[in-house]
Short mmCIF file of N, CA and C in Angstrom, two decimals:
data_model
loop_
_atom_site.label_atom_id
_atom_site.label_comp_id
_atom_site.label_asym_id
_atom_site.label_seq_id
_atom_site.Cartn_x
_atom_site.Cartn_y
_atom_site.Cartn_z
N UNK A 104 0.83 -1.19 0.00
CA UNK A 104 0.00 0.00 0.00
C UNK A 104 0.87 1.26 0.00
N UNK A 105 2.02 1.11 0.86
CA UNK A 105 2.75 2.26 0.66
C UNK A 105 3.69 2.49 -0.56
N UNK A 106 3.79 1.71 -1.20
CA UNK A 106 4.28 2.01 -2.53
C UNK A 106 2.94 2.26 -3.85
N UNK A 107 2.04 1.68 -3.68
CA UNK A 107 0.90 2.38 -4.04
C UNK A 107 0.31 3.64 -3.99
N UNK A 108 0.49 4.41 -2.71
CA UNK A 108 -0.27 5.26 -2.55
C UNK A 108 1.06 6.36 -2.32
N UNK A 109 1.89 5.82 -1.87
CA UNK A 109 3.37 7.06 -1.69
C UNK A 109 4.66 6.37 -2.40
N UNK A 110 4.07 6.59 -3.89
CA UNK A 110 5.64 6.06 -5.06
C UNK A 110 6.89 6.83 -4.67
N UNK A 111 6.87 8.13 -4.43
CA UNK A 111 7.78 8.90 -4.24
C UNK A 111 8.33 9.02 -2.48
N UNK A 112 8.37 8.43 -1.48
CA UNK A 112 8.86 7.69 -0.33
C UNK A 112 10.06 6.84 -0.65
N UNK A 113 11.10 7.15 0.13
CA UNK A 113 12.11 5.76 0.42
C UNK A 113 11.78 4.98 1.63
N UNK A 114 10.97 3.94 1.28
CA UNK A 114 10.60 3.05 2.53
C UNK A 114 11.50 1.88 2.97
N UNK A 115 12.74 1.94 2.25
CA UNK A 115 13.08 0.79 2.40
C UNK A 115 14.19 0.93 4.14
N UNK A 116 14.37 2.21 4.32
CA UNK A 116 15.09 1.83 5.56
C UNK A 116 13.65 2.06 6.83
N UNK A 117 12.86 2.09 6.23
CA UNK A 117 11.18 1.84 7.36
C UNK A 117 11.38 0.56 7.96
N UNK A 118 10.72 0.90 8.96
CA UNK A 118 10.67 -0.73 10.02
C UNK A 118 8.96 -1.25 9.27
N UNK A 119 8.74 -2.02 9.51
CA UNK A 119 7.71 -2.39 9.42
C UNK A 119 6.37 -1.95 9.87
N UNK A 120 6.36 -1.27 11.58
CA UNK A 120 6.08 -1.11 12.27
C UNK A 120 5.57 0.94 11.76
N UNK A 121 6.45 1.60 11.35
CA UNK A 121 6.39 2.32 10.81
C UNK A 121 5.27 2.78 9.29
N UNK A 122 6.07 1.61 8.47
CA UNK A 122 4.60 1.47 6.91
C UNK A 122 3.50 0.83 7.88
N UNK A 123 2.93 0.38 9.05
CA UNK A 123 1.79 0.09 9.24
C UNK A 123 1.54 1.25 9.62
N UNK A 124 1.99 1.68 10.38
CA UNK A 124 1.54 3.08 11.56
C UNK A 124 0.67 4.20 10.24
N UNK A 125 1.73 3.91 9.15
CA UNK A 125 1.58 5.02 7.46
C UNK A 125 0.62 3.95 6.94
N UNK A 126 0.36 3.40 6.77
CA UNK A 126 -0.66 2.95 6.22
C UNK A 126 -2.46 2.68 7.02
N UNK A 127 -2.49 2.81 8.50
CA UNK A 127 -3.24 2.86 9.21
C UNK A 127 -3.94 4.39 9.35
N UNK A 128 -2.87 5.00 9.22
CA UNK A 128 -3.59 6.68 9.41
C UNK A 128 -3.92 7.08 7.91
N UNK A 129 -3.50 6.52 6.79
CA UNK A 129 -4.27 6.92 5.51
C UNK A 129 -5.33 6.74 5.63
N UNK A 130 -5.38 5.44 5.89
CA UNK A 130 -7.09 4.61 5.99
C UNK A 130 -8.19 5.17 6.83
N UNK A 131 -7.47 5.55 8.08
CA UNK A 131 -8.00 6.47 9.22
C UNK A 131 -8.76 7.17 8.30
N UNK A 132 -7.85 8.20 8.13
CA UNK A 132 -8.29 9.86 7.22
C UNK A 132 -9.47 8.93 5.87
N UNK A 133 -8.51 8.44 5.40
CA UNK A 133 -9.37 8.56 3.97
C UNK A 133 -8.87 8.87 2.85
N UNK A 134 -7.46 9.31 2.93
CA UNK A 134 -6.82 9.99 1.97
C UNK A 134 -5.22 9.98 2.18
N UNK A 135 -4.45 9.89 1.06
CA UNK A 135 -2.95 9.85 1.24
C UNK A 135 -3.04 11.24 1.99
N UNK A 136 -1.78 11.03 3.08
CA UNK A 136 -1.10 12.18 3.87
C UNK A 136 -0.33 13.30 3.30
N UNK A 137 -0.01 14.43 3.78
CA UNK A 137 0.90 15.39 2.85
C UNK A 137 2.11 15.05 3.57
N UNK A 138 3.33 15.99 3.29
CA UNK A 138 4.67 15.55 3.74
C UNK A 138 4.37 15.76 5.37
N UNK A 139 3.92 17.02 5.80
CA UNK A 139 4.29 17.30 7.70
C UNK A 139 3.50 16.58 8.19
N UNK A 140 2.34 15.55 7.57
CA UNK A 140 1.34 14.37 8.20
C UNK A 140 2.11 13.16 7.74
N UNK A 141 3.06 13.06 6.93
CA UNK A 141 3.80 11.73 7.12
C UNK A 141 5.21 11.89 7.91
N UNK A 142 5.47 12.96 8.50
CA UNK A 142 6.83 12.89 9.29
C UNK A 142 5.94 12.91 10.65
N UNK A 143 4.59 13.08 10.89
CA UNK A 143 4.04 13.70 12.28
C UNK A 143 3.74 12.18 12.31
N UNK A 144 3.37 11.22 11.58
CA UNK A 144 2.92 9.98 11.72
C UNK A 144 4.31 9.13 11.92
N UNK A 145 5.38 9.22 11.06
CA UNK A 145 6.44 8.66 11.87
C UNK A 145 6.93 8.41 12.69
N UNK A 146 7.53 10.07 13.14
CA UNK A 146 7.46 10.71 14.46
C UNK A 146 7.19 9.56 15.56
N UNK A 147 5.49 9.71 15.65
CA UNK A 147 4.93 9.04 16.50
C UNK A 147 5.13 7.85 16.24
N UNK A 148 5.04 6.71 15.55
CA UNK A 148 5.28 5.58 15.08
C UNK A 148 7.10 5.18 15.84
N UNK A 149 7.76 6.03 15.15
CA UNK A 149 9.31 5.29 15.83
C UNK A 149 9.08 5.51 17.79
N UNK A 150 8.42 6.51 18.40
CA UNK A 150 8.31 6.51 19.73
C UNK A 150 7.33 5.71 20.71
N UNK A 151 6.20 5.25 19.54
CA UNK A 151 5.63 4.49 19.79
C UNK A 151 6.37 2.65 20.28
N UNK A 152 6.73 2.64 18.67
CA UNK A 152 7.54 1.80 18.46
C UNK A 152 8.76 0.84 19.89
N UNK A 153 9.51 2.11 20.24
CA UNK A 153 10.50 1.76 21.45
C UNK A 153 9.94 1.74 22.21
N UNK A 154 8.64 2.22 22.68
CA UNK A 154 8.00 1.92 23.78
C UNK A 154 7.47 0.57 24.20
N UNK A 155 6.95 0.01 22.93
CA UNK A 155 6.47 -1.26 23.21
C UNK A 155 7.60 -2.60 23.14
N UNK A 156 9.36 -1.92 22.57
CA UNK A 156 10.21 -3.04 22.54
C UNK A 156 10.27 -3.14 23.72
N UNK A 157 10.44 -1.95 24.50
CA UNK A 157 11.32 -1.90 26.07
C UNK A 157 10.27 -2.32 26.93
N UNK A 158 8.72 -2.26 26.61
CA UNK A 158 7.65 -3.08 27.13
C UNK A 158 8.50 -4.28 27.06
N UNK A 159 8.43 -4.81 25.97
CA UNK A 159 7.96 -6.47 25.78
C UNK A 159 9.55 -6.69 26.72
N UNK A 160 10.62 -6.17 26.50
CA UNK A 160 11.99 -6.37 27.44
C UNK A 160 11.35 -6.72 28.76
N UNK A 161 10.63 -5.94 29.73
CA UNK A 161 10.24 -5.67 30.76
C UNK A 161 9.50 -6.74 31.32
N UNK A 162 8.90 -6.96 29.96
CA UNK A 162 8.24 -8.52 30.47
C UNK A 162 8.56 -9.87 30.79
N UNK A 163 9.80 -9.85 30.22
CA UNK A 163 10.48 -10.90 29.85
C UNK A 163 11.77 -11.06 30.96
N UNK A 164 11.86 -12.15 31.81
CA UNK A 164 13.18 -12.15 32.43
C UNK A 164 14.31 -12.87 31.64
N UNK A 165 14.94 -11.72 32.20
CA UNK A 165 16.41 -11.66 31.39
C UNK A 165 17.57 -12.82 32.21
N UNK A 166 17.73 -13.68 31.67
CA UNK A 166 18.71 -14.68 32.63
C UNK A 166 20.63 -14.39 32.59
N UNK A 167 20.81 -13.90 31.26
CA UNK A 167 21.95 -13.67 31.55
C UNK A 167 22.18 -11.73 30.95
N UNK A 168 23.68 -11.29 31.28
CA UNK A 168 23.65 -9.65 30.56
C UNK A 168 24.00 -10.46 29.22
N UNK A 169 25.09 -11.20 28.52
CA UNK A 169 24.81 -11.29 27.10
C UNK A 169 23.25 -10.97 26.15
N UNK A 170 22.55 -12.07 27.02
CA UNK A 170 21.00 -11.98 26.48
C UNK A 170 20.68 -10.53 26.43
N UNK A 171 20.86 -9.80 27.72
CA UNK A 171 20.30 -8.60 27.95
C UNK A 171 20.68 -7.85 26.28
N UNK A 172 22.04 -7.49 26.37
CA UNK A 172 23.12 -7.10 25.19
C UNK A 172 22.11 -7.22 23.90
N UNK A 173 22.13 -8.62 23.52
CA UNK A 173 21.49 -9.20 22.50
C UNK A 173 20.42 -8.58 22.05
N UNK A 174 19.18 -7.94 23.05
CA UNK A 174 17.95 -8.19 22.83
C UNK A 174 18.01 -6.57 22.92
N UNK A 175 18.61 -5.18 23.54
CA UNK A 175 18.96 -3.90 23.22
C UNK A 175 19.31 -3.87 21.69
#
């Protein structure tokens, strides 16, 4: 969808997590985004994003620091 609807985007260093976040708020609206509604949707998307890694970290016991290392 995001190469559909935003040809002119370099998505390829996007997380995944990111083209959903951009592809969820088109759909939202109704309409492709302009440029300061696709950096305001990023934005939020990459902070979103670390919030829920360092969640899921939090959840998870860590048995050794390598692992810890690993999974930062």
């Amino acid at each position: 969808m995001t190469v559909k609807y935003y040809p002119t985007l370099d998505t390829s260093q996007w997380t995944s997590y990111e083209k959903r976040e951009l592809v969820n708020e088109t759909a939202r609206l109704g309409r492709t985004l302009n440029e300061l509604e696709i950096k305001e949707t990023l934005l939020q998307a990459r902070e979103e994003e670390v919030v829920e890694q360092v969640q899921s970290i939090l959840k998870q016991p860590i048995p050794t620091v390598i692992e810890a290392q690993e999974r930062l």
